[in-house]
Coordinates of C-alpha atoms in Angstrom, one line a residue:
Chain T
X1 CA -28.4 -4.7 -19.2
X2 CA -29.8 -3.6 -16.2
X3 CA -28.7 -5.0 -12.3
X4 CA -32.2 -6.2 -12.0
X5 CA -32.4 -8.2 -15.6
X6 CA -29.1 -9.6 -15.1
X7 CA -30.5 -11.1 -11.9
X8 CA -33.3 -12.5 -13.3
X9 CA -31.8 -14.0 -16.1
X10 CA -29.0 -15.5 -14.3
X11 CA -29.0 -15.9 -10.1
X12 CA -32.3 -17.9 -10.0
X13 CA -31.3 -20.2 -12.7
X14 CA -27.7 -20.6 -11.8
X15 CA -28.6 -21.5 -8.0
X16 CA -31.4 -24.1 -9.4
X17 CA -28.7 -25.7 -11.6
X18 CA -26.1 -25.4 -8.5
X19 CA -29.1 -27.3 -6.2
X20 CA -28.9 -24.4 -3.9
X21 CA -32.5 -23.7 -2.4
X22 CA -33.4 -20.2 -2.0
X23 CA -36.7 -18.2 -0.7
X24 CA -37.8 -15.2 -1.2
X25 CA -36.0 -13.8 1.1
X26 CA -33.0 -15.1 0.1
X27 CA -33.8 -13.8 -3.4
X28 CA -34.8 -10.3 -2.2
X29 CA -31.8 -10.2 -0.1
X30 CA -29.3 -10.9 -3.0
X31 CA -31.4 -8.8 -5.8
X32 CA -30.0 -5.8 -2.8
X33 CA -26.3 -7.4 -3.0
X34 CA -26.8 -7.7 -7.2
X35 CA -27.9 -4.0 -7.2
X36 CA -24.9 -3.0 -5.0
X37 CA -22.2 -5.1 -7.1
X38 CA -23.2 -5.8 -10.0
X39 CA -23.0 -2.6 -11.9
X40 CA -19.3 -2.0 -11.0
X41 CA -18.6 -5.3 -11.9
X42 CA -19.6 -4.5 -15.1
X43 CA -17.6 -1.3 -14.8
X44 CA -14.8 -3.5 -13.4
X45 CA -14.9 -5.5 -17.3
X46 CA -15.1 -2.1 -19.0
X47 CA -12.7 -0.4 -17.5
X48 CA -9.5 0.2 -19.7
X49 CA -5.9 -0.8 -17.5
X50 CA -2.8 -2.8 -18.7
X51 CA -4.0 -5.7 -17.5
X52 CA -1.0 -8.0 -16.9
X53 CA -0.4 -10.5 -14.1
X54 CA 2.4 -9.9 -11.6
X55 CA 4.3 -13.5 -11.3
X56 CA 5.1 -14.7 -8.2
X57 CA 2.9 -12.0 -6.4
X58 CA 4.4 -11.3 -2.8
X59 CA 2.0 -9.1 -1.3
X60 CA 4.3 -7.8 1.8
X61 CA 6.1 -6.2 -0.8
X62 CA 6.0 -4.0 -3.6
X63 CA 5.8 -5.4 -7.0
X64 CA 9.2 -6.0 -8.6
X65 CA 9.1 -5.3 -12.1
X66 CA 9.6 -8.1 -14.0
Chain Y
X1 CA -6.8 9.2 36.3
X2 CA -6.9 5.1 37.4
X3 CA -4.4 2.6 36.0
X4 CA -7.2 1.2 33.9
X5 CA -7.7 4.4 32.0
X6 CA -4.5 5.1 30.9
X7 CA -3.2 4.5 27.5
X8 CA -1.4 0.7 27.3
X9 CA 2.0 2.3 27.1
X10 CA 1.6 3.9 30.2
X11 CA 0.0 0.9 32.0
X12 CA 2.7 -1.2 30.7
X13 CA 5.4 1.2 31.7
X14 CA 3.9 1.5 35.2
X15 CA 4.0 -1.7 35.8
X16 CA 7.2 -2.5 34.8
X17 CA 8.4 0.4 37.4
X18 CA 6.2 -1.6 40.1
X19 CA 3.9 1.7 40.4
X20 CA 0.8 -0.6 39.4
X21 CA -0.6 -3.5 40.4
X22 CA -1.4 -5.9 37.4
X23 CA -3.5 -8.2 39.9
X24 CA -5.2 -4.9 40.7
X25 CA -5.1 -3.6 37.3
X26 CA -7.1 -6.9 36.1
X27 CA -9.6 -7.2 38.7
X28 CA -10.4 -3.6 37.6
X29 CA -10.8 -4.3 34.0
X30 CA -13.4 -7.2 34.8
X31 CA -15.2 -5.2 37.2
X32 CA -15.4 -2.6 34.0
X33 CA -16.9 -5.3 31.8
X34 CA -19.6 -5.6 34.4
X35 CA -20.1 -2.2 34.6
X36 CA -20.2 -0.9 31.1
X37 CA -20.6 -4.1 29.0
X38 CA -24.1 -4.7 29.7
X39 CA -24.7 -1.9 27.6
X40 CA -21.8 -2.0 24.2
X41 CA -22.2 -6.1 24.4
X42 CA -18.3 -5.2 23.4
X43 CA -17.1 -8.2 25.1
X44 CA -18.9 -11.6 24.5
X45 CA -16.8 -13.9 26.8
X46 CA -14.8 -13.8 29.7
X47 CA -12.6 -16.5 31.4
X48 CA -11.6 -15.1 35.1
X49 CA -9.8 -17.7 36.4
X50 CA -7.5 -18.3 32.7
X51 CA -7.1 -15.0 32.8
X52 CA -5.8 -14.7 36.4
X53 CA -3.8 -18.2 35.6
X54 CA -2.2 -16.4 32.2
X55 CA -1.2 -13.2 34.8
X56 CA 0.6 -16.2 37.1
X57 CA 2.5 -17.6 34.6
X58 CA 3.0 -14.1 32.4
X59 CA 7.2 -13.4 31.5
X60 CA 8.7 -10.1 31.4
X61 CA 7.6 -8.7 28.5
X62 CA 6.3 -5.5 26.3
X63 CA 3.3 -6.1 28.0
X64 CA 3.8 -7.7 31.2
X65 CA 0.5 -7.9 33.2
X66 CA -1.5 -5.9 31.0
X67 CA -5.0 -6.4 29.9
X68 CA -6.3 -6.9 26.0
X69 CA -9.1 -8.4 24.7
X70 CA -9.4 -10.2 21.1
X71 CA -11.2 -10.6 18.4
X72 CA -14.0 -13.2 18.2
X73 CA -11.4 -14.7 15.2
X74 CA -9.0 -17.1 16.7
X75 CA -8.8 -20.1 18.8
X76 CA -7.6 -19.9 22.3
X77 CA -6.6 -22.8 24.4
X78 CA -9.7 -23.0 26.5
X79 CA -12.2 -21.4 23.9
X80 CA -12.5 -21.6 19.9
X81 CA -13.4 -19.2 18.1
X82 CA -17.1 -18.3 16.8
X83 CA -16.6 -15.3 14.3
X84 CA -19.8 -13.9 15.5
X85 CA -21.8 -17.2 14.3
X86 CA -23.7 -19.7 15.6
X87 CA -22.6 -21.7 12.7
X88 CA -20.0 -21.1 10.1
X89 CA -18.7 -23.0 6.8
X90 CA -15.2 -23.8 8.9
X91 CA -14.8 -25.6 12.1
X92 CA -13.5 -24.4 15.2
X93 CA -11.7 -25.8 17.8
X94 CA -9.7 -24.5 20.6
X95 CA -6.0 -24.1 20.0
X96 CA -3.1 -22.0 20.2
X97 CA -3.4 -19.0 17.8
X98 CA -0.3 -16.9 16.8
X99 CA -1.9 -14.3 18.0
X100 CA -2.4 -16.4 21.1
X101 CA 1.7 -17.3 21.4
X102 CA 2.4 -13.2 20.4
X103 CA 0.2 -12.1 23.8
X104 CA 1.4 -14.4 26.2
X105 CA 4.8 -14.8 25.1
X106 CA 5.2 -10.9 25.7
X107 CA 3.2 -11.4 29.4
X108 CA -0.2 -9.5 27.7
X109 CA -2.9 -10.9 29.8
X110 CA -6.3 -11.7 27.8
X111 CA -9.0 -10.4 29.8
X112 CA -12.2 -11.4 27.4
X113 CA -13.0 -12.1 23.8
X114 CA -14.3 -9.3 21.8
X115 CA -17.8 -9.2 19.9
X116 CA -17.6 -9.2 15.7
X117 CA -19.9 -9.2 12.8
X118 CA -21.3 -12.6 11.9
X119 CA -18.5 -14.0 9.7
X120 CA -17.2 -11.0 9.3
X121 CA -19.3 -10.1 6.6
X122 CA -19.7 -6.0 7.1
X123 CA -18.6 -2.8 7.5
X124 CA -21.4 -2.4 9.9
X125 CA -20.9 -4.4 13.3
X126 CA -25.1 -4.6 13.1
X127 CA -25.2 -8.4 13.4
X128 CA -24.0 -10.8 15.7
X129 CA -25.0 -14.2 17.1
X130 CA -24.1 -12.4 20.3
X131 CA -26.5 -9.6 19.5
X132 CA -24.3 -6.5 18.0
X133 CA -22.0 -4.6 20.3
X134 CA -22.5 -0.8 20.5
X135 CA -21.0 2.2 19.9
X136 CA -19.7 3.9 22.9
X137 CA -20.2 7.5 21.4
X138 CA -24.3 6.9 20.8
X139 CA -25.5 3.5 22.0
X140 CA -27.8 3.3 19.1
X141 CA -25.3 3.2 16.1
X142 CA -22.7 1.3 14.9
X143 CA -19.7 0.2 16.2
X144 CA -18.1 -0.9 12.6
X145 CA -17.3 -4.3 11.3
X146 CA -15.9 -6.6 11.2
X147 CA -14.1 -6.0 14.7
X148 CA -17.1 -4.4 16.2
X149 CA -16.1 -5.5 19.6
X150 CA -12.3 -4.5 19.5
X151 CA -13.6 -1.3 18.8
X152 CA -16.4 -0.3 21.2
X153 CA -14.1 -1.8 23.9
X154 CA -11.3 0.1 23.2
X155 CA -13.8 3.2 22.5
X156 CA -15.5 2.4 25.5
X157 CA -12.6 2.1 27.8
X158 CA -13.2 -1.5 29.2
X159 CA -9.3 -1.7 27.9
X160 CA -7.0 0.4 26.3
X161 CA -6.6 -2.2 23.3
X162 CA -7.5 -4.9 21.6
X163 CA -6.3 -7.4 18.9
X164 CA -9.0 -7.0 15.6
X165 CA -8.2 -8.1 12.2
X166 CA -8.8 -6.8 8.7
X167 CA -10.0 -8.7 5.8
X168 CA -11.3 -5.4 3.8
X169 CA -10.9 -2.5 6.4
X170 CA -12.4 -4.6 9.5
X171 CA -9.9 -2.5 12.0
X172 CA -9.9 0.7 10.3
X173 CA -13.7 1.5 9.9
X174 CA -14.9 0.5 13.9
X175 CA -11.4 2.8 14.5
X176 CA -12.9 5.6 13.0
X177 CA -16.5 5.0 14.3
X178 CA -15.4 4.4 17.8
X179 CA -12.7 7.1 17.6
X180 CA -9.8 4.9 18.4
X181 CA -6.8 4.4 16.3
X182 CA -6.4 0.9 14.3
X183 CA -3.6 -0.2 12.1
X184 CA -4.0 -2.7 9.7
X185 CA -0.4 -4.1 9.1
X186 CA 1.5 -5.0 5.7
X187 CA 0.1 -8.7 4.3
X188 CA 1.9 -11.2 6.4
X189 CA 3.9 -8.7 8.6
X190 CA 1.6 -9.8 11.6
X191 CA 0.4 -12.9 13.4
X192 CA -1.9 -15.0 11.5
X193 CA -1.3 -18.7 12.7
X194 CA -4.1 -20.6 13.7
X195 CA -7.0 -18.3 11.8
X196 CA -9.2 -20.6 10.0
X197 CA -8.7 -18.5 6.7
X198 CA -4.7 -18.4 7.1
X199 CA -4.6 -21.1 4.4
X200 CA -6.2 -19.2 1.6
X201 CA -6.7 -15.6 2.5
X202 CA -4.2 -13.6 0.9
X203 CA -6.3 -9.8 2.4
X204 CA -6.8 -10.4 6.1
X205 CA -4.3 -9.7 8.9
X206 CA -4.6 -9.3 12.4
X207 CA -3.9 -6.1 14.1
X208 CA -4.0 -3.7 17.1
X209 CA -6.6 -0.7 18.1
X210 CA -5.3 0.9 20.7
X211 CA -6.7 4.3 22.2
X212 CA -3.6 5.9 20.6
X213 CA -1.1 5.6 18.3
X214 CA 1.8 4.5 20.6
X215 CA -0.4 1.7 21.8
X216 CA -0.8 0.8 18.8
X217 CA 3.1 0.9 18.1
X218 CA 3.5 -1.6 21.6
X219 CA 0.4 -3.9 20.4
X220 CA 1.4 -4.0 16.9
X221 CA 5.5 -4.8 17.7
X222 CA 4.0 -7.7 19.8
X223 CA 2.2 -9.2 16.8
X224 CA 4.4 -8.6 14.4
X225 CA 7.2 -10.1 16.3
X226 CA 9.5 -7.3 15.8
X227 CA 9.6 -3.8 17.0
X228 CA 8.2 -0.8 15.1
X229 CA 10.6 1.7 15.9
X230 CA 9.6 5.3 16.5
X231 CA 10.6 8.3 14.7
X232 CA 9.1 11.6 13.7
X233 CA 7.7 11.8 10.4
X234 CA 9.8 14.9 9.8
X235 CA 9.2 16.2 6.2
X236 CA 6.4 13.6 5.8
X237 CA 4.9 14.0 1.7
X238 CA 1.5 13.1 2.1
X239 CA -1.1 12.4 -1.1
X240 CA -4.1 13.3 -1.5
X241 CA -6.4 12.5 -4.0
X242 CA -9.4 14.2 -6.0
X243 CA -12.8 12.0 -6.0
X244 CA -15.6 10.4 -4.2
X245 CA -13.2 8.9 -2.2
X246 CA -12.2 12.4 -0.3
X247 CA -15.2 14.1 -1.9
X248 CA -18.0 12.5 -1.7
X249 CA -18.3 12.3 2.2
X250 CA -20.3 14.5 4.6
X251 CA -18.9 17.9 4.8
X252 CA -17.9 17.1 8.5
X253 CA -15.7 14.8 7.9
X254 CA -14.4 16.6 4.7
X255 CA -13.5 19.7 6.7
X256 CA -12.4 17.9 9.9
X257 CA -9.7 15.1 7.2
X258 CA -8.8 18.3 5.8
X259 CA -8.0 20.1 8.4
X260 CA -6.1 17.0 10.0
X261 CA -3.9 16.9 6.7
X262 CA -2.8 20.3 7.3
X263 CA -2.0 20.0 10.4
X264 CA 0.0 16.7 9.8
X265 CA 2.1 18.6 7.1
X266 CA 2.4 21.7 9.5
X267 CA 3.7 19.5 12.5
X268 CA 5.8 17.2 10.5
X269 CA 7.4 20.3 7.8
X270 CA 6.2 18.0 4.9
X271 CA 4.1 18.9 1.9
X272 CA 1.1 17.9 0.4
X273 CA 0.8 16.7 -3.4
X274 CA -2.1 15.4 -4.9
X275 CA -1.6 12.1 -6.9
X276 CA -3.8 10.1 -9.0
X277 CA -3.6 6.5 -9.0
X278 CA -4.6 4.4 -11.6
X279 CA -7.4 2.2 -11.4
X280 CA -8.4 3.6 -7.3
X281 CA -12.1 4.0 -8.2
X282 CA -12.1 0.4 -9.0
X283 CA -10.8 -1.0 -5.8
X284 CA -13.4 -1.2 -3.7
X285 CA -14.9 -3.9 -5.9
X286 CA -11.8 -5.8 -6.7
X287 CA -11.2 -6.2 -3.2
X288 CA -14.7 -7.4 -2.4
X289 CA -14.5 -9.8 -5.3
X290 CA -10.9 -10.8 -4.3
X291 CA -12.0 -10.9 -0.1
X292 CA -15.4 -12.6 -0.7
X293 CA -14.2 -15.4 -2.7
X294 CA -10.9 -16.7 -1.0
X295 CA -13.0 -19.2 1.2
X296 CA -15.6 -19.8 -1.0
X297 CA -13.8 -23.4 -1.8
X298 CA -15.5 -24.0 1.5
X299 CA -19.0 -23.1 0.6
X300 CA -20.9 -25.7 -0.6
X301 CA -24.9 -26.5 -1.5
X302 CA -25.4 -28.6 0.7
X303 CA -24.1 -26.4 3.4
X304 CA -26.1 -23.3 2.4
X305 CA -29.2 -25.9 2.5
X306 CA -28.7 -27.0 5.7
X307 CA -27.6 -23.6 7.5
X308 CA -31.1 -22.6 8.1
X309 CA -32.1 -20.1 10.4
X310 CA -29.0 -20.4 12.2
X311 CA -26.5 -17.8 10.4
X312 CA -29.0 -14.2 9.8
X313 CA -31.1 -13.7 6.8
X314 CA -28.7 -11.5 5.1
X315 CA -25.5 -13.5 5.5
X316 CA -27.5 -17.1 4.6
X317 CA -28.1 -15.0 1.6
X318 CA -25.1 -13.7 0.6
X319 CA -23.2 -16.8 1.5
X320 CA -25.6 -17.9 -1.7
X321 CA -24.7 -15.2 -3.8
X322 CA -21.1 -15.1 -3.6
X323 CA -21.1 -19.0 -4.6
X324 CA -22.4 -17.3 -8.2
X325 CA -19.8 -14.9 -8.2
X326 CA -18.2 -15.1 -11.9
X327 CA -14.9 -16.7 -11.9
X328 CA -13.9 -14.2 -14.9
X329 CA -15.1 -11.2 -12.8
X330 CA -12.5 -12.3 -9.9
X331 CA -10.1 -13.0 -12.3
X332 CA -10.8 -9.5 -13.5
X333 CA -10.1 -8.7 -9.8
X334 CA -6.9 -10.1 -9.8
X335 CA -5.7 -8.4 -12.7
X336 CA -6.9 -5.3 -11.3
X337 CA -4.6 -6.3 -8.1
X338 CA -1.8 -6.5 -9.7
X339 CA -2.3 -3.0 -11.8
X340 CA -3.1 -0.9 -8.9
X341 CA -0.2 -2.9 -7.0
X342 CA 2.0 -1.4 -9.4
X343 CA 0.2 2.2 -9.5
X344 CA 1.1 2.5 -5.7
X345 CA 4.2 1.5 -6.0
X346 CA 5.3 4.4 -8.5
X347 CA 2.9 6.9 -6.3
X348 CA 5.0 6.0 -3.4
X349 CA 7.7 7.6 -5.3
X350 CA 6.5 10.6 -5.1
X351 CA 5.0 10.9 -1.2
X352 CA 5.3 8.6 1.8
X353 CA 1.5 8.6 2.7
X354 CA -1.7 8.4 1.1
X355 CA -4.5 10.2 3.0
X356 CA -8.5 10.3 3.1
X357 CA -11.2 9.9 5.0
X358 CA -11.3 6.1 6.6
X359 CA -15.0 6.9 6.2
X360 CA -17.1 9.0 4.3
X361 CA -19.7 9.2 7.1
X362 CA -20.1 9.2 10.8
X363 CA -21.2 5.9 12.1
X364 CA -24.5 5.2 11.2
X365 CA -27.8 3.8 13.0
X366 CA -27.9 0.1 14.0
X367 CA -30.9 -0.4 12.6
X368 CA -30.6 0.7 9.4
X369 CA -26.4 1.5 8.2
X370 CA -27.7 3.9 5.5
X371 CA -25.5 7.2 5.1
X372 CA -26.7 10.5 3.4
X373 CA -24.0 11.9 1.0
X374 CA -24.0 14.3 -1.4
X375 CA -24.7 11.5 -4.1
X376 CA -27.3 10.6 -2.3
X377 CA -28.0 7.6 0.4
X378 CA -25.9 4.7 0.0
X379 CA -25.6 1.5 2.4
X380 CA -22.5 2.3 4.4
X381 CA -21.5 -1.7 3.2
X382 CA -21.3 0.3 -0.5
X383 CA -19.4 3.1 0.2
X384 CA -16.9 2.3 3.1
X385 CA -14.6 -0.3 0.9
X386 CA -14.2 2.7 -1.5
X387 CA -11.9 3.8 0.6
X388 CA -10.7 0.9 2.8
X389 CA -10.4 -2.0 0.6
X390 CA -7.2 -0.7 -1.7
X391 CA -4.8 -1.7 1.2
X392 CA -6.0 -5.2 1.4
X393 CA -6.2 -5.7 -2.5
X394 CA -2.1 -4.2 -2.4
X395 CA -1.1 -5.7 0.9
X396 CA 0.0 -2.2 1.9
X397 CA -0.6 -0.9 5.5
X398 CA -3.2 2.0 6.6
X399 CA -3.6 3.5 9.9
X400 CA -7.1 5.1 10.8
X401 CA -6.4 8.0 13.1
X402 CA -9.5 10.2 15.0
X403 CA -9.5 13.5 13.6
X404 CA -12.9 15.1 14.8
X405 CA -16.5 14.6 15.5
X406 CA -18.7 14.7 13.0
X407 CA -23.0 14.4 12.8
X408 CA -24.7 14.2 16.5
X409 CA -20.9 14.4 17.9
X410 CA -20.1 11.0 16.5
X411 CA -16.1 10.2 15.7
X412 CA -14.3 11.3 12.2
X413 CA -11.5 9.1 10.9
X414 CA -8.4 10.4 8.6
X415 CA -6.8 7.4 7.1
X416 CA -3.2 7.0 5.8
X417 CA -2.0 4.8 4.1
X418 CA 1.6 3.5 3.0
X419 CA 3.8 1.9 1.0
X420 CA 4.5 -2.2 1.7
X421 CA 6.4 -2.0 5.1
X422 CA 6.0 1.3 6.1
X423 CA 3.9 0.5 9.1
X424 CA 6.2 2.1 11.7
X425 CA 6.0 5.6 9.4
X426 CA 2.5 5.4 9.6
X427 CA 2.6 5.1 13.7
X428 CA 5.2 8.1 13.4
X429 CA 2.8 10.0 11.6
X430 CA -0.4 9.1 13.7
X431 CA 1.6 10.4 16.4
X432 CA 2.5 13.5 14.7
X433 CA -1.0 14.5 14.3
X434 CA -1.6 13.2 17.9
X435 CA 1.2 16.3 18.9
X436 CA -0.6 18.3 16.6
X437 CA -3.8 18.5 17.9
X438 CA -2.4 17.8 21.6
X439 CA -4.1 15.1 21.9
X440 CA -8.0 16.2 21.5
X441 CA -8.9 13.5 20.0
X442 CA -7.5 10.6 20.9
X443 CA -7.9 11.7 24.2
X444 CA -11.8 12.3 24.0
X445 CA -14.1 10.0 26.0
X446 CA -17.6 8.8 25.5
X447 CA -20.3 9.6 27.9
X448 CA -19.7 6.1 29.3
X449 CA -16.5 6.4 29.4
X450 CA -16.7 9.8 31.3
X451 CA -15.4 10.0 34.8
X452 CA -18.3 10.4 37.4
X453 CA -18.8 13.7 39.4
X454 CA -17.9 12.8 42.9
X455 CA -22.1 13.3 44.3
X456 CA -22.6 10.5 41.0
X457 CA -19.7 8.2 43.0
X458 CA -21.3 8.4 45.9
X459 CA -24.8 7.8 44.2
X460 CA -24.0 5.0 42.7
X461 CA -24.9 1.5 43.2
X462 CA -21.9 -0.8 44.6

């Protein structure tokens, strides 16, 4: 699906259910940020990693492996 | 060469010998801001009289008597903080920052607060309630966000550093545009008490710019609380890596990183080995969906229908859109965290640093951040987290370093980045390529920076 069908079928519809008010402005302005993000966060879903958690996360540090 | 314009080592050693004044020295860094503020809008407020009170009462210290300015992002006793908003989702109220406590405690003497994007929302440094500040190399381009101020003060020479913070490369990309150098520490190495985010963010830090490496060393062991000892980066193994993000850049700043690189591993005797972590091209994104999100628990309707015209279009917008963010895609994120996490960690095995271009382009015009690369024009917003954003997602430390001048003589940025506390190596190694270049580009000044001919002295108004 493209950025801009995704948008249409889901942003205006999800801020109307959310009771979030939005011009056109504000609907131009995030169709931009949709184009920008939305593809690799589709890319993001696709992408093929090991995909385990790191428990008790301590980000001043390297991982420990668990 | 005045007090003023020499690096903060220096002006810190010189006081501490008595061969400065810091009475003197701060008088001259206000009459600066007067001079050459008008036109970066670098610093947005100044306090004279707690400024002259925190020289009174300022302790022997790193940083006895010398001026800094700081970000736009924390509290101070006498003035909150407005991250670059007229109105934001968190309240503010004047307090006693860690960052605060760091300066004063070490006698560091806060001369103004510095300008920053509007909630710290770009890459840019376009928008401000303040009106952006400037970039000191070309007036009408960017300075770089979020710490737009920290940087075109620094760059302009109104102080010789500045406390900036970094939520996804908010230090390191006005480094490289201004042509400064800006470290953004390990995750929670660095003072962070008192940030309205502290509670939740688990990307930003606070951290120095500095006009070189050493100052950032002296800034940076002040907010981290601990020294960062020098040392020489002898037999430094730097990576490099294949891909847009050293590739796909302007062939300025390709060249001039390149070049930098070489000459690191000449001065230091190291070696250079490309590596290939896992999952890189994919960071940019996790670590705008991880960044974006931590305060969203703040963001509410009824907020984003009352804001108005009082935050700009674009952020009133994308304050909305990142409320529809998907919880599985920052989930995703996460996940994607934790695997490149553990990528790093085995390619800091094999080298020490990891090194590309902060940016892939030259700063580009206020008015419209677009940048030409060879896959075509891209917002600089897009493409600057490509390379920026992996040592926020990791909590690992980076260091953007001037390396050369790119497109209409505008600054070039080499970034490095290290493993999880190697913040100190870094410094050593920005200071290595400092030697190697002797000095030619952190030395460089801005036309308004540049010292006037002794007929323009004498021409110019009192």
């Amino acid at each position: 699906m493209e950025a801009s069908e995704s948008f249409e079928s889901f942003v205006p519809a999800a801020l109307a259910s959310l009771g979030v008010e939005a011009d056109e402005t504000d609907l131009a302005v995030m169709a931009g940020a949709h184009a920008l993000y939305w593809p690799a966060i589709v890319e993001l879903f696709e992408a093929n990693f090991a995909a385990l958690p790191e428990p008790g996360q301590d980000l001043s540090r390297a991982p420990v492996d668990e | 060469m005045s007090l003023l314009d020499r690096p903060l080592g220096a002006q810190a050693q010189a006081i501490a010998a008595g061969e400065g004044d810091p009475a003197e020295l701060l008088e001259q860094t206000l009459a600066r801001f007067e001079q050459r503020n008008p036109a970066l809008n670098a610093v947005i407020a100044t306090f004279p009289e707690q400024s002259r009170e925190m020289l009174r009462e300022a302790p022997d210290g790193p940083l006895h008597g010398v001026p800094v300015v700081i970000k736009d992002e924390w509290p101070l006793p006498w003035r909150a903080q407005q991250f670059g908003a007229s109105r934001s989702f968190a309240a503010f109220e004047p307090g006693e920052s860690g960052v605060y406590r760091a300066l004063r405690d070490a006698g560091a003497v806060i001369a103004g607060v510095a300008n920053m994007h509007e909630l710290g929302s770009s890459s840019t440094g376009n928008t401000s309630v303040y009106g952006p500040a400037h970039n000191p190399w070309d007036l009408e381009r960017c300075p770089g966000g979020s710490s737009s101020g920290p940087g075109s003060a620094v760059g302009g020479r109104l102080v010789a550093a500045a406390v900036g913070a970094d939520g996804i490369g908010s230090i390191r990309y006005p480094a490289a545009y201004c042509g400064v150098t800006g470290l953004k520490p390990t995750f929670g190495r660095s003072a962070m008490a008192g940030h309205h985010l502290a509670p939740v963010t688990t990307t930003i830090v606070s951290g120095p710019l500095a006009t070189d490496a050493a100052g950032c060393r002296l800034l940076g062991s002040v907010l981290f609380g601990e020294e960062l000892p020098a040392g020489d980066a002898a037999g430094l193994r730097i990576g490099v890596v294949r891909g847009p993000i050293s590739e796909d850049c302007q062939p300025a700043v390709r060249e001039a990183c390149e070049a930098a690189i070489e000459a690191l591993r000449a001065e230091t005797g190291g070696e250079v080995t490309e590596v290939d972590p896992d999952g890189l091209d994919l960071s940019g994104i996790a670590s705008i969906l991880v960044g974006s999100t931590e305060s969203v628990g703040a963001i509410t309707p009824g907020f984003l229908n009352a804001v108005g015209d009082e935050l700009s279009i674009v952020n009133r917008a994308l304050l909305k859109y990142r409320l529809l963010l998907p919880h599985a895609a920052v989930a995703r994120a996460a996940l994607m965290r934790a695997h490149l996490r553990r990528s790093l960690a085995e390619v800091f095995k094999q080298v020490d640093v990891l090194a590309w271009p902060t940016v892939p382009a030259v700063a580009p015009p206020l008015t419209e951040p677009v940048v030409e690369l060879p896959s075509g024009l891209h917002s600089a917003d897009e493409v600057n987290p490509r390379g920026g954003g992996l040592a926020n997602l990791t909590g690992t430390p980076a260091v953007s370093v001037p390396v050369g001048f790119g497109e209409g003589g505008l600054p070039i940025g080499l970034q490095l980045e290290g493993a999880w506390g190697s913040d100190a190596l870094l410094l050593d190694a920005a200071e290595a390529l400092e030697r190697a270049t002797e000095r030619r580009w952190v030395d460089a000044l801005p036309p308004i920076a540049e010292p006037l001919s002794a007929q323009e002295a004498e021409a110019a108004p009192n």
